[in-house]
mmCIF file of C-alpha atoms in Angstrom:
data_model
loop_
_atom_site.group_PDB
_atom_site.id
_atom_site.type_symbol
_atom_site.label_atom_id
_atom_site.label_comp_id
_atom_site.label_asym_id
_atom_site.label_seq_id
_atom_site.Cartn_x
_atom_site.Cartn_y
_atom_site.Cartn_z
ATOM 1 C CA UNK L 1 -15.786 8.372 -16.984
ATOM 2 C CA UNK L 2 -13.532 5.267 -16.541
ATOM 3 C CA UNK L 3 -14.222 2.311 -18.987
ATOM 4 C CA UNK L 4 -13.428 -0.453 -17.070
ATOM 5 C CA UNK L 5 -15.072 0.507 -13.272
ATOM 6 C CA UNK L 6 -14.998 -2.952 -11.927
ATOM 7 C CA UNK L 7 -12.340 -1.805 -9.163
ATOM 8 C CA UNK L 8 -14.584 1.392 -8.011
ATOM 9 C CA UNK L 9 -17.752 -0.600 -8.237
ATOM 10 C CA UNK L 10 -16.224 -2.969 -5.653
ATOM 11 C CA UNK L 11 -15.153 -0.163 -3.539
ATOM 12 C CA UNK L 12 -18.819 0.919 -3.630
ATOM 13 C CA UNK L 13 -19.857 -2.465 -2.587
ATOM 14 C CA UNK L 14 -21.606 -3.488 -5.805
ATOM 15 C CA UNK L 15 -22.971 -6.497 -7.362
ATOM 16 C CA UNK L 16 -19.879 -7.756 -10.194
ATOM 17 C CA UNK L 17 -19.504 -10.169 -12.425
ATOM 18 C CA UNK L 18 -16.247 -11.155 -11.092
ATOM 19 C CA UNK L 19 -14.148 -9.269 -8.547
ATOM 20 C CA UNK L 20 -11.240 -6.869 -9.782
ATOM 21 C CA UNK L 21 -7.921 -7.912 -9.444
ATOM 22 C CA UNK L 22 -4.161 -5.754 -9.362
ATOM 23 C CA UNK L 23 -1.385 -6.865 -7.106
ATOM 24 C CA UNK L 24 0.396 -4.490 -4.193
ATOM 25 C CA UNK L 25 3.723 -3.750 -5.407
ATOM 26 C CA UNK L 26 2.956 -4.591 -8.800
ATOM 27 C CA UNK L 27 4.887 -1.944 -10.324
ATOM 28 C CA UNK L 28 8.291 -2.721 -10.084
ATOM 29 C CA UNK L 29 10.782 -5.344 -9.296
ATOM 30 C CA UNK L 30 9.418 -8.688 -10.891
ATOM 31 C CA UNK L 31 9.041 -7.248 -14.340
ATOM 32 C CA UNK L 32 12.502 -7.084 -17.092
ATOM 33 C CA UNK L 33 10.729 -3.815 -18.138
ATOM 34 C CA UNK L 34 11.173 -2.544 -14.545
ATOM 35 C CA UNK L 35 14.936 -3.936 -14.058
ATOM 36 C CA UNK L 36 15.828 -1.929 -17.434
ATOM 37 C CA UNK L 37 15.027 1.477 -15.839
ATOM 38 C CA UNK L 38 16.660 0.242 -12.582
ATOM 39 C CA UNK L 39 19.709 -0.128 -14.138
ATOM 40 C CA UNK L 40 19.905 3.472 -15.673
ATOM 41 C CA UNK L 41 18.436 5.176 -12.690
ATOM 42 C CA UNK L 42 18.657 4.808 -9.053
ATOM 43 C CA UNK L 43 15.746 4.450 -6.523
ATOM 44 C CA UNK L 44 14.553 8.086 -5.531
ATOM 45 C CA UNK L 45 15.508 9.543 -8.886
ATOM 46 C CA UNK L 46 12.671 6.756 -10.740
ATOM 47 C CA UNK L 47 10.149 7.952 -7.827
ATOM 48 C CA UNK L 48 11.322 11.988 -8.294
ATOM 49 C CA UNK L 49 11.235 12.009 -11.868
ATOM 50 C CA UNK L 50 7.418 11.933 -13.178
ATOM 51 C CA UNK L 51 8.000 10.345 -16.489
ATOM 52 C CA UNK L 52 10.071 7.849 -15.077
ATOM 53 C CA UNK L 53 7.237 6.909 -11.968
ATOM 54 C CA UNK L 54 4.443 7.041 -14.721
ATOM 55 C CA UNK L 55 6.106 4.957 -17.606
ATOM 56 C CA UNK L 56 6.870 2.141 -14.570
ATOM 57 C CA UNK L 57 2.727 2.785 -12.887
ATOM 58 C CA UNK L 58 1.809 1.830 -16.837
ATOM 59 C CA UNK L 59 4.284 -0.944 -17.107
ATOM 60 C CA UNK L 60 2.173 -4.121 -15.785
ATOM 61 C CA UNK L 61 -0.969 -2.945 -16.827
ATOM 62 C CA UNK L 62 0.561 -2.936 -20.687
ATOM 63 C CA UNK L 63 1.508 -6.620 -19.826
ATOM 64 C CA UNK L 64 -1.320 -7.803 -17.508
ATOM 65 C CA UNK L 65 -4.289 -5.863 -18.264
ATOM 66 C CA UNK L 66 -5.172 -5.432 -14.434
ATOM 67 C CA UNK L 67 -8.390 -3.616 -13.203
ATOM 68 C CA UNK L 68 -6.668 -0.622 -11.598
ATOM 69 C CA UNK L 69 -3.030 0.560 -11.547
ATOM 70 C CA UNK L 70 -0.807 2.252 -8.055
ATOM 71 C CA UNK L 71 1.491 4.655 -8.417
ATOM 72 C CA UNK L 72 4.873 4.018 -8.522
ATOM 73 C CA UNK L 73 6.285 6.319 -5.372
ATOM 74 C CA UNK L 74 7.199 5.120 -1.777
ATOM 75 C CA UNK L 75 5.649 5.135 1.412
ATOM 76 C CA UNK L 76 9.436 7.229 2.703
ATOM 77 C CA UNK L 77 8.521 10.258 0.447
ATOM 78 C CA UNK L 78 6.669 11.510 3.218
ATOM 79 C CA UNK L 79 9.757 11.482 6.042
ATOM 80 C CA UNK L 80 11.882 12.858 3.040
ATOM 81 C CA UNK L 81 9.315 16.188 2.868
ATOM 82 C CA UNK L 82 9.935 16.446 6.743
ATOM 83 C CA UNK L 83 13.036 17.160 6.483
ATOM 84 C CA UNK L 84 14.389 13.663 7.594
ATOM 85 C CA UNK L 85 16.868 12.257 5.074
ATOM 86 C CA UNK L 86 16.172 8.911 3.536
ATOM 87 C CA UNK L 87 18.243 6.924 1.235
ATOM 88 C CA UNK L 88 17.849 3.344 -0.325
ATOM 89 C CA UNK L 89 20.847 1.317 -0.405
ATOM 90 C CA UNK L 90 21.276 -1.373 -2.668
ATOM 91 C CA UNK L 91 20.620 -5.641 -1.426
ATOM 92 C CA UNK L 92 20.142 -3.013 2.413
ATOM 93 C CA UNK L 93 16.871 -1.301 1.702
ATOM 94 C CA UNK L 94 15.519 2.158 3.275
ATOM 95 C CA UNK L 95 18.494 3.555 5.513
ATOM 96 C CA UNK L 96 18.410 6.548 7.557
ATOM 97 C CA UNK L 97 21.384 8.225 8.572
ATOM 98 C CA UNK L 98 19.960 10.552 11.577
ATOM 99 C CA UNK L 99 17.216 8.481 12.595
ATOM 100 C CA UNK L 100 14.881 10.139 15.658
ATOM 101 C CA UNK L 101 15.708 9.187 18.729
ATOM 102 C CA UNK L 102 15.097 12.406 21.458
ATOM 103 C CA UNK L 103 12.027 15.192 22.170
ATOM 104 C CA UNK L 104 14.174 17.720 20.856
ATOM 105 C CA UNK L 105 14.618 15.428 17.349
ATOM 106 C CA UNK L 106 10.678 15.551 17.062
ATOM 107 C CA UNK L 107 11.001 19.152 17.585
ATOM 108 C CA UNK L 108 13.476 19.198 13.926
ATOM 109 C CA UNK L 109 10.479 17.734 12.108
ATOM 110 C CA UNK L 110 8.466 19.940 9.420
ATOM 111 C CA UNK L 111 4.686 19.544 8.804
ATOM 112 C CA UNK L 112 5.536 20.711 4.749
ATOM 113 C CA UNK L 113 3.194 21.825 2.335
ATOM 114 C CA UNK L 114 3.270 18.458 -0.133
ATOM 115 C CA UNK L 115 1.686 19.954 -3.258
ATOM 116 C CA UNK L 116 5.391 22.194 -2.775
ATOM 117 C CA UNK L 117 8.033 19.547 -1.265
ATOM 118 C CA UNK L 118 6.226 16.331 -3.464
ATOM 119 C CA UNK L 119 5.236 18.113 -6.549
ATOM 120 C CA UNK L 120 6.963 15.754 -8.519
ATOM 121 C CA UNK L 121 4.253 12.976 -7.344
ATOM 122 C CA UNK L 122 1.916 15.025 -8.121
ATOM 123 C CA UNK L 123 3.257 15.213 -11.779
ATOM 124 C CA UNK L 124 3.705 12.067 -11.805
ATOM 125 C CA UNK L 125 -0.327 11.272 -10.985
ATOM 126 C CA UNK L 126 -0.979 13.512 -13.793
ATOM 127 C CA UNK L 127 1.334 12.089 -16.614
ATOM 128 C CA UNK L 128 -0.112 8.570 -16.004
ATOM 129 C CA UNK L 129 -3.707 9.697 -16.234
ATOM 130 C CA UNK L 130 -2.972 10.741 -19.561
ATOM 131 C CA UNK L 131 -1.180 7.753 -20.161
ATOM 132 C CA UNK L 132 -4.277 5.515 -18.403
ATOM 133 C CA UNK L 133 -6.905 7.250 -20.680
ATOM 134 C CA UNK L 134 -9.483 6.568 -18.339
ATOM 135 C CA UNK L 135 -9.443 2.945 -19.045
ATOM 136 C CA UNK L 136 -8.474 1.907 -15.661
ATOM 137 C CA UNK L 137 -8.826 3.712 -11.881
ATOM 138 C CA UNK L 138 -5.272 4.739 -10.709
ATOM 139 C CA UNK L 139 -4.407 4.514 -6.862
ATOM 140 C CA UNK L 140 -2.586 6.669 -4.892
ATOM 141 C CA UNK L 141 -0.977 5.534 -1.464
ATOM 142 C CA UNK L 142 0.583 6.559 1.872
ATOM 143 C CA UNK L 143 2.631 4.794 4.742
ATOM 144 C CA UNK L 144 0.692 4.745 7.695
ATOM 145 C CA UNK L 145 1.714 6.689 10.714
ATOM 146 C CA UNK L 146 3.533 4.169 12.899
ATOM 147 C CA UNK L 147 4.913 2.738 10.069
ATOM 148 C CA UNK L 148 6.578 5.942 9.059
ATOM 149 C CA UNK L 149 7.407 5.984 12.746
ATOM 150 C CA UNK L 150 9.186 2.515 13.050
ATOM 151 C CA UNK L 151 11.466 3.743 10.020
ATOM 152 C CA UNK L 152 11.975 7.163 11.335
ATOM 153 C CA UNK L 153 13.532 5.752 14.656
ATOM 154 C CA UNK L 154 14.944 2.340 13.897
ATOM 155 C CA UNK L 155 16.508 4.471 10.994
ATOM 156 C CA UNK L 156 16.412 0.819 8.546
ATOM 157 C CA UNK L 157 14.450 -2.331 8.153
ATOM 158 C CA UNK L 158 14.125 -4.479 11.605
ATOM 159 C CA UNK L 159 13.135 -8.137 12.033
ATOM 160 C CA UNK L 160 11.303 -6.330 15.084
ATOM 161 C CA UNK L 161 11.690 -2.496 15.263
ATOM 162 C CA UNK L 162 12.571 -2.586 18.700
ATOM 163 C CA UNK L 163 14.246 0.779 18.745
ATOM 164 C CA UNK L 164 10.354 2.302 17.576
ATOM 165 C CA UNK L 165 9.130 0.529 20.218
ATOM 166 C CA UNK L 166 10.920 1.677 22.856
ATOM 167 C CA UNK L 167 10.987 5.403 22.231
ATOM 168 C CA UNK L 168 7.076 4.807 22.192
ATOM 169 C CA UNK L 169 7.033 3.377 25.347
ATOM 170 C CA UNK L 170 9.791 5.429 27.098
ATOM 171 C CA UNK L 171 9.016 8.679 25.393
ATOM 172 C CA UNK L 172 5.239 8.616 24.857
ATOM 173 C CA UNK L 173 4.541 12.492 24.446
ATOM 174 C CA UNK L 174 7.827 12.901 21.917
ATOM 175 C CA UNK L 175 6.467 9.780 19.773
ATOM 176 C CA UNK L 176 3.053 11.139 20.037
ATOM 177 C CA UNK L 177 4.006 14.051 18.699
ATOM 178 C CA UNK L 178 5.983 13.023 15.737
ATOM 179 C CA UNK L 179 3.142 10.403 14.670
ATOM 180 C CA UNK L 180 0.647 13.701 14.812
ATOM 181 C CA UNK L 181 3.535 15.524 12.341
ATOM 182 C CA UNK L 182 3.403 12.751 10.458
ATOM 183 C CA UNK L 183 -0.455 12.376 9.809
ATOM 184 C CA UNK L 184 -0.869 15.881 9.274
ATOM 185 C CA UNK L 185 1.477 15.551 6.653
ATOM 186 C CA UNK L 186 0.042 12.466 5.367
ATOM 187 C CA UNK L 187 -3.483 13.875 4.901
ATOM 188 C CA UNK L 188 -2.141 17.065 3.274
ATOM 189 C CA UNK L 189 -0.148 14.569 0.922
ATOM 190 C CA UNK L 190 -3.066 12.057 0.038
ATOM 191 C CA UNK L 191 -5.649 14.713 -0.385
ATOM 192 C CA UNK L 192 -3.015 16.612 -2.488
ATOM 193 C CA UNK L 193 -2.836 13.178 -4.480
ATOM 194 C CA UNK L 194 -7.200 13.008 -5.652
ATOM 195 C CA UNK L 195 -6.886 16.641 -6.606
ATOM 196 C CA UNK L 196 -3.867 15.498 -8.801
ATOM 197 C CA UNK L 197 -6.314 12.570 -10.059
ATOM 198 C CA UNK L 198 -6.079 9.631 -8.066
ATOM 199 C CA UNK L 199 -9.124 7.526 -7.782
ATOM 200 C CA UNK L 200 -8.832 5.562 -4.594
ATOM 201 C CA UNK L 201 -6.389 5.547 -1.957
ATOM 202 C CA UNK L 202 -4.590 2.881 0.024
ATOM 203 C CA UNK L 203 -2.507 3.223 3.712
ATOM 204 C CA UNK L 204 -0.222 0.576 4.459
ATOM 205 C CA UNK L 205 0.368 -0.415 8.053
ATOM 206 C CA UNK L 206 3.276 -2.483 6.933
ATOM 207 C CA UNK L 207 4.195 -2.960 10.781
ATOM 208 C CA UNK L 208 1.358 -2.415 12.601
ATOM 209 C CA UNK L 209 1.201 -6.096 13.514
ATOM 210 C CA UNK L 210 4.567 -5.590 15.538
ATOM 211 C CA UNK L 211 2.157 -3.857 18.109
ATOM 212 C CA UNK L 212 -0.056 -5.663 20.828
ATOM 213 C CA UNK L 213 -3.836 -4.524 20.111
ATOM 214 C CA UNK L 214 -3.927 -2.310 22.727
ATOM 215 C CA UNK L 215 -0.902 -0.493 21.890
ATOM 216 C CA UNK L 216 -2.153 -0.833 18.348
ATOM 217 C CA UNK L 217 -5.385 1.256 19.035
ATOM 218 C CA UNK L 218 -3.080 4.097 20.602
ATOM 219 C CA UNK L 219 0.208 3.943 18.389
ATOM 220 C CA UNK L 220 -1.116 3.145 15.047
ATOM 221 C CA UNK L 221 -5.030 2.799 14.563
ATOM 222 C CA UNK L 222 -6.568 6.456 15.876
ATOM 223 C CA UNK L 223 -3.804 8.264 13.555
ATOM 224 C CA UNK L 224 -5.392 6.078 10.774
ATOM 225 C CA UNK L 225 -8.699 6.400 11.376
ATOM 226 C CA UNK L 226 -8.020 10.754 11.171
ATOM 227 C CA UNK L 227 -6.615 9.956 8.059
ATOM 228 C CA UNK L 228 -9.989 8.121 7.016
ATOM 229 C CA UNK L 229 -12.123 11.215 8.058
ATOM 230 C CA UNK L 230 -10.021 13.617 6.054
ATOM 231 C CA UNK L 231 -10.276 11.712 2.742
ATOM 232 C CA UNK L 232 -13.638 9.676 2.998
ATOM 233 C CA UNK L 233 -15.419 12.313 1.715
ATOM 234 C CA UNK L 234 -13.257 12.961 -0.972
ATOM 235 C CA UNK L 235 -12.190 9.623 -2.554
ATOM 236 C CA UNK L 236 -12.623 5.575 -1.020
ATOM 237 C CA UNK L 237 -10.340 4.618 1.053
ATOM 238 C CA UNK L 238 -8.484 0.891 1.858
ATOM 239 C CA UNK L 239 -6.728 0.113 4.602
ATOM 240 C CA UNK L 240 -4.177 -2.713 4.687
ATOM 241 C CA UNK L 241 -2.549 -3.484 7.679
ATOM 242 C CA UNK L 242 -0.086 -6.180 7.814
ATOM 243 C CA UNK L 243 -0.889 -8.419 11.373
ATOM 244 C CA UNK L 244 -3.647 -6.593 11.768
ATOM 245 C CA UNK L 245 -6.239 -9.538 12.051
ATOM 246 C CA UNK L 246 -7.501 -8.302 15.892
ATOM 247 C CA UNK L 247 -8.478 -4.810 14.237
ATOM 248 C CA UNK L 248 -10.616 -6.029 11.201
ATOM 249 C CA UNK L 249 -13.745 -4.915 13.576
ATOM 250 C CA UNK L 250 -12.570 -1.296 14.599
ATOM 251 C CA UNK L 251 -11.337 -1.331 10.962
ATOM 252 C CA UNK L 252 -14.666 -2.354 9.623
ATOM 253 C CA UNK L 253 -16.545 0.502 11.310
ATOM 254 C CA UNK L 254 -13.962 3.440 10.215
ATOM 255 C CA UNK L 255 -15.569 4.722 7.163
ATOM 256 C CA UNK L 256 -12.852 3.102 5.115
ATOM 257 C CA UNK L 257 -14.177 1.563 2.080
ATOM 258 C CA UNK L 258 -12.178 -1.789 2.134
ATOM 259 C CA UNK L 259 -9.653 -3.544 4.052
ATOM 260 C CA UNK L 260 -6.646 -5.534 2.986
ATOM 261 C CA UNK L 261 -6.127 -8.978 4.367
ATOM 262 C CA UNK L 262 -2.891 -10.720 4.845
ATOM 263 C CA UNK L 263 -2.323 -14.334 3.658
ATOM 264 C CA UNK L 264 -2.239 -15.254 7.553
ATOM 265 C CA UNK L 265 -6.175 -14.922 7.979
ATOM 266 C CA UNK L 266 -8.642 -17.252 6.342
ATOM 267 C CA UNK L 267 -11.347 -15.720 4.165
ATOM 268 C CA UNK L 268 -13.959 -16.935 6.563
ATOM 269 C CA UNK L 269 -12.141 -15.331 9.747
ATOM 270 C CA UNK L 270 -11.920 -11.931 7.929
ATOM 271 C CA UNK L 271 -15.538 -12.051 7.095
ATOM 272 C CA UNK L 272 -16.404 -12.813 10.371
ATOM 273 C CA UNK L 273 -14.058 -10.568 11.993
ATOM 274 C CA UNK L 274 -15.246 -7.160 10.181
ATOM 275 C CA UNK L 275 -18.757 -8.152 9.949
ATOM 276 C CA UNK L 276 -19.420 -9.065 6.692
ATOM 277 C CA UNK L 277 -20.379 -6.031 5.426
ATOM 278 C CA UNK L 278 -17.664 -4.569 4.037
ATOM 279 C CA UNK L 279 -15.323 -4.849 0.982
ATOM 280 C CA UNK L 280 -12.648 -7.174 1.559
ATOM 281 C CA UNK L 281 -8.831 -7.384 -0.287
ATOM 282 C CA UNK L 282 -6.356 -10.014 -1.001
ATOM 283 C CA UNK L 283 -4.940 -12.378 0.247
ATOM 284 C CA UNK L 284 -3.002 -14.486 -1.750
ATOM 285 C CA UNK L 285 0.475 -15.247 -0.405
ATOM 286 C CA UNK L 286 2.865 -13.585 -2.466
ATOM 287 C CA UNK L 287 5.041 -16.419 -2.319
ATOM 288 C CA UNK L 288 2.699 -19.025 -3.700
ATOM 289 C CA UNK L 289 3.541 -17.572 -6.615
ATOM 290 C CA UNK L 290 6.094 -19.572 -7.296
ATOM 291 C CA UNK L 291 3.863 -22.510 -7.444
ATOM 292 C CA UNK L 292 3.073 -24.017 -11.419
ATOM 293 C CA UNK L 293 0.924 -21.878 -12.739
ATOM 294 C CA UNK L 294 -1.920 -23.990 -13.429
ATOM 295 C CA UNK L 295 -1.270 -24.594 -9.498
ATOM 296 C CA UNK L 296 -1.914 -21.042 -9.219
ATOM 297 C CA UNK L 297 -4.945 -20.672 -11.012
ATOM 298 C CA UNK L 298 -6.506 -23.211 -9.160
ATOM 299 C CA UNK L 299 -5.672 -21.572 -5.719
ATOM 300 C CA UNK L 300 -6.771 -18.131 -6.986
ATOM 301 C CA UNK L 301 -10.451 -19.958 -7.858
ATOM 302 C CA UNK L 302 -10.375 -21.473 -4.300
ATOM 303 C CA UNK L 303 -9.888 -17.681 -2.779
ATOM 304 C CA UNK L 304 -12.617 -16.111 -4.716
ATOM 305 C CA UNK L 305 -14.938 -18.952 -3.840
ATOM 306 C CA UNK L 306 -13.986 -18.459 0.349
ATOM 307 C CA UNK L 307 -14.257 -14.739 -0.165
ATOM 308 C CA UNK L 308 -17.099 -14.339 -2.338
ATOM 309 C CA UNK L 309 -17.027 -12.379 -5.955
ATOM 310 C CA UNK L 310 -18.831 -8.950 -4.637
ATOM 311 C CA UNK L 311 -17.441 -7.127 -1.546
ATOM 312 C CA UNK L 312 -13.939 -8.696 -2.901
ATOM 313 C CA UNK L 313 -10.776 -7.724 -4.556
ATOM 314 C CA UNK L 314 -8.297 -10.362 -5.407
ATOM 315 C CA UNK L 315 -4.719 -9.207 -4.620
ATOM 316 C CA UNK L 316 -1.971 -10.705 -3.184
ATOM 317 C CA UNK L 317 -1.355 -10.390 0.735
ATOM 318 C CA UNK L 318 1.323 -8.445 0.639
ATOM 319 C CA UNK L 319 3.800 -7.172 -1.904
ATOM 320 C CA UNK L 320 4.877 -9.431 -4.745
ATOM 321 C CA UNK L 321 8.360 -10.844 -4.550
ATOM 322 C CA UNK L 322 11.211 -9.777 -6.986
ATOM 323 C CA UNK L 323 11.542 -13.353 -7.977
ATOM 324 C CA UNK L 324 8.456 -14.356 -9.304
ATOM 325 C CA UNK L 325 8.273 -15.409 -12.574
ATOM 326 C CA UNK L 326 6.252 -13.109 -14.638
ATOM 327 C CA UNK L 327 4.269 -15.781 -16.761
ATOM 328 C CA UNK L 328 3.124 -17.341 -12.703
ATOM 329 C CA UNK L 329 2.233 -13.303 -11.990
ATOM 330 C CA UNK L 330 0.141 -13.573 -15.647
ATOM 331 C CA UNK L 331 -1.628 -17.221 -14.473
ATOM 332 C CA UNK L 332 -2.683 -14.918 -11.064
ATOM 333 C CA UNK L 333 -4.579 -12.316 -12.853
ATOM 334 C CA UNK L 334 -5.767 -14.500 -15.480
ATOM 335 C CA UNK L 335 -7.049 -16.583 -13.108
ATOM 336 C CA UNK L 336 -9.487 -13.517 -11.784
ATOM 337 C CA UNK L 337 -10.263 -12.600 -14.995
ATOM 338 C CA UNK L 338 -11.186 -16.266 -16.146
ATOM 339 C CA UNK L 339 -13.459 -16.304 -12.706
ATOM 340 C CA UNK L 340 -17.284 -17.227 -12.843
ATOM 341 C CA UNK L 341 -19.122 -18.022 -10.356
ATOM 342 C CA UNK L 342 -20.196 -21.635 -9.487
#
């Protein structure tokens, strides 16, 4: 049984006495104890090797205390497994040197068995179970389809991922295709990931706000929602899409457990929006972190009062930034802890 259950209880819906709190991305680039192993080891080799991705998972929750920890991995694992190769270039990000562009590149694509091609994730949930101790849940996550997609074909980062686009909308049957390759190989992966001992699971539709909503419901959204039927049974599920505001009500009715909110949609609108029945997360912006501290705490009250404490999960509303200064990451979590209702 895990001690502290705040995080699940939330998931369940629950009454708390104060919501959970952890912070997307919050293993990694803001901490010195992160930079350290960065400078010894390079990207893929800290995700590949399990002590490495464990010790880095454990790292915040040493210095923070949050309620539940992610997994240091990825979301490009996945295109790595299928045979697609992926490399991180330093002050670049994710670049890939034969991105898919033609039918016959879909065709090249592998639907791998995960527990084989990403055993070392695997590992990796195991060796920070043991190094969790049950205290807190641990969270294991996934790219969502069109995400994977947008990298896949723009082969890097894009202010717009036109090049996705347009194979989508020129090429419907090849990108349909390859986003079916990729969800079959992203419920094999996350299912893989609760037998290894994950306790909840999170897809990120990074760019699923670069899509209007109706090309949202066929490009992005149903490949989702078949990953939510494959693992709802199995473990709770969150959904974060970045954008996303205009889907909060198909999200709402998915069978995920809770849905991530960006910093772009009020508390109020995303209760409204999914109904108000369902457990919300976020949505602080990651760059208000840079505010004074005692600025931040303030600001993190004011969030928990619009959302509500139950049905809530404080986190940020999207990643945190590299340059944040770790004693303004402390005054965010704190702030959480500290919470109590009016």
């Amino acid at each position: 049984m895990i001690k502290n259950d705040l995080f699940l209880r939330a998931l369940k819906g629950e009454t708390v006495e104060r919501p959970p709190v952890w912070m997307m991305r919050q293993a990694g680039r803001y901490l010195p104890e992160f930079m350290a192993i960065k400078k010894e080891y390079d990207f893929f080799t800290r995700c590949q090797t399990p002590d490495l991705a464990s010790e880095i998972t454990v790292q915040p929750i040493r210095r923070y205390g949050m309620d539940a920890a992610i997994l240091f991995s990825d979301i490009l694992v996945i295109p790595q497994a299928m045979n697609i190769e992926v490399e991180m270039k330093p002050d670049f990000g994710p670049y890939l040197p034969n991105p898919i562009r033609t039918a016959k590149d879909v065709e090249q694509v592998i639907v791998p068995d995960t527990e084989e091609s990403l055993g070392y994730v695997m590992e990796a949930i195991k060796l920070t179970k043991e190094k969790l101790d049950n205290e807190i849940p641990l969270i294991g996550f996934a790219g969502s389809p069109w995400t994977i997609l947008c990298y896949c074909v723009q082969g890097q980062g894009s202010k717009n991922f036109d090049k996705a686009k347009a194979f989508c909308f020129t090429q419907p049957v090849a990108a349909h295709q390859l986003l079916q390759k990729i969800t079959d190989t992203t419920i094999d992966y996350l299912k893989a990931k609760v037998r290894a001992g994950v306790d909840a699971v999170q897809v990120f539709d990074s760019w699923g706000g670069m899509l209007s909503p109706e090309d949202y419901t066929e490009f992005s959204w149903k490949y989702i929602q078949q990953i939510i039927d494959a693992l709802k049974d199995e473990a709770p599920v969150i959904v974060f899409g970045k954008g996303c505001w205009f889907a909060l009500g198909d999200m709402a009715k998915s069978g995920a457990s809770a849905l991530g909110v960006d910093w772009t949609c009020s508390a109020r609108n995303a209760r409204y929006l999914s109904g108000g029945q369902i457990t919300l997360q976020g949505n602080f912006d990651p760059a208000r972190l840079l505010s004074p501290p005692k600025e931040i705490k303030r600001m993190v009250t004011e969030m928990i009062d619009a959302f509500g404490k139950d049905r809530y999960i404080a986190n940020l509303g999207h990643g945190i930034l590299p340059n944040i200064p770790i004693e303004n990451a402390g005054a965010f979590v704190e702030a959480v802890k500290e919470y109590r209702q009016k």
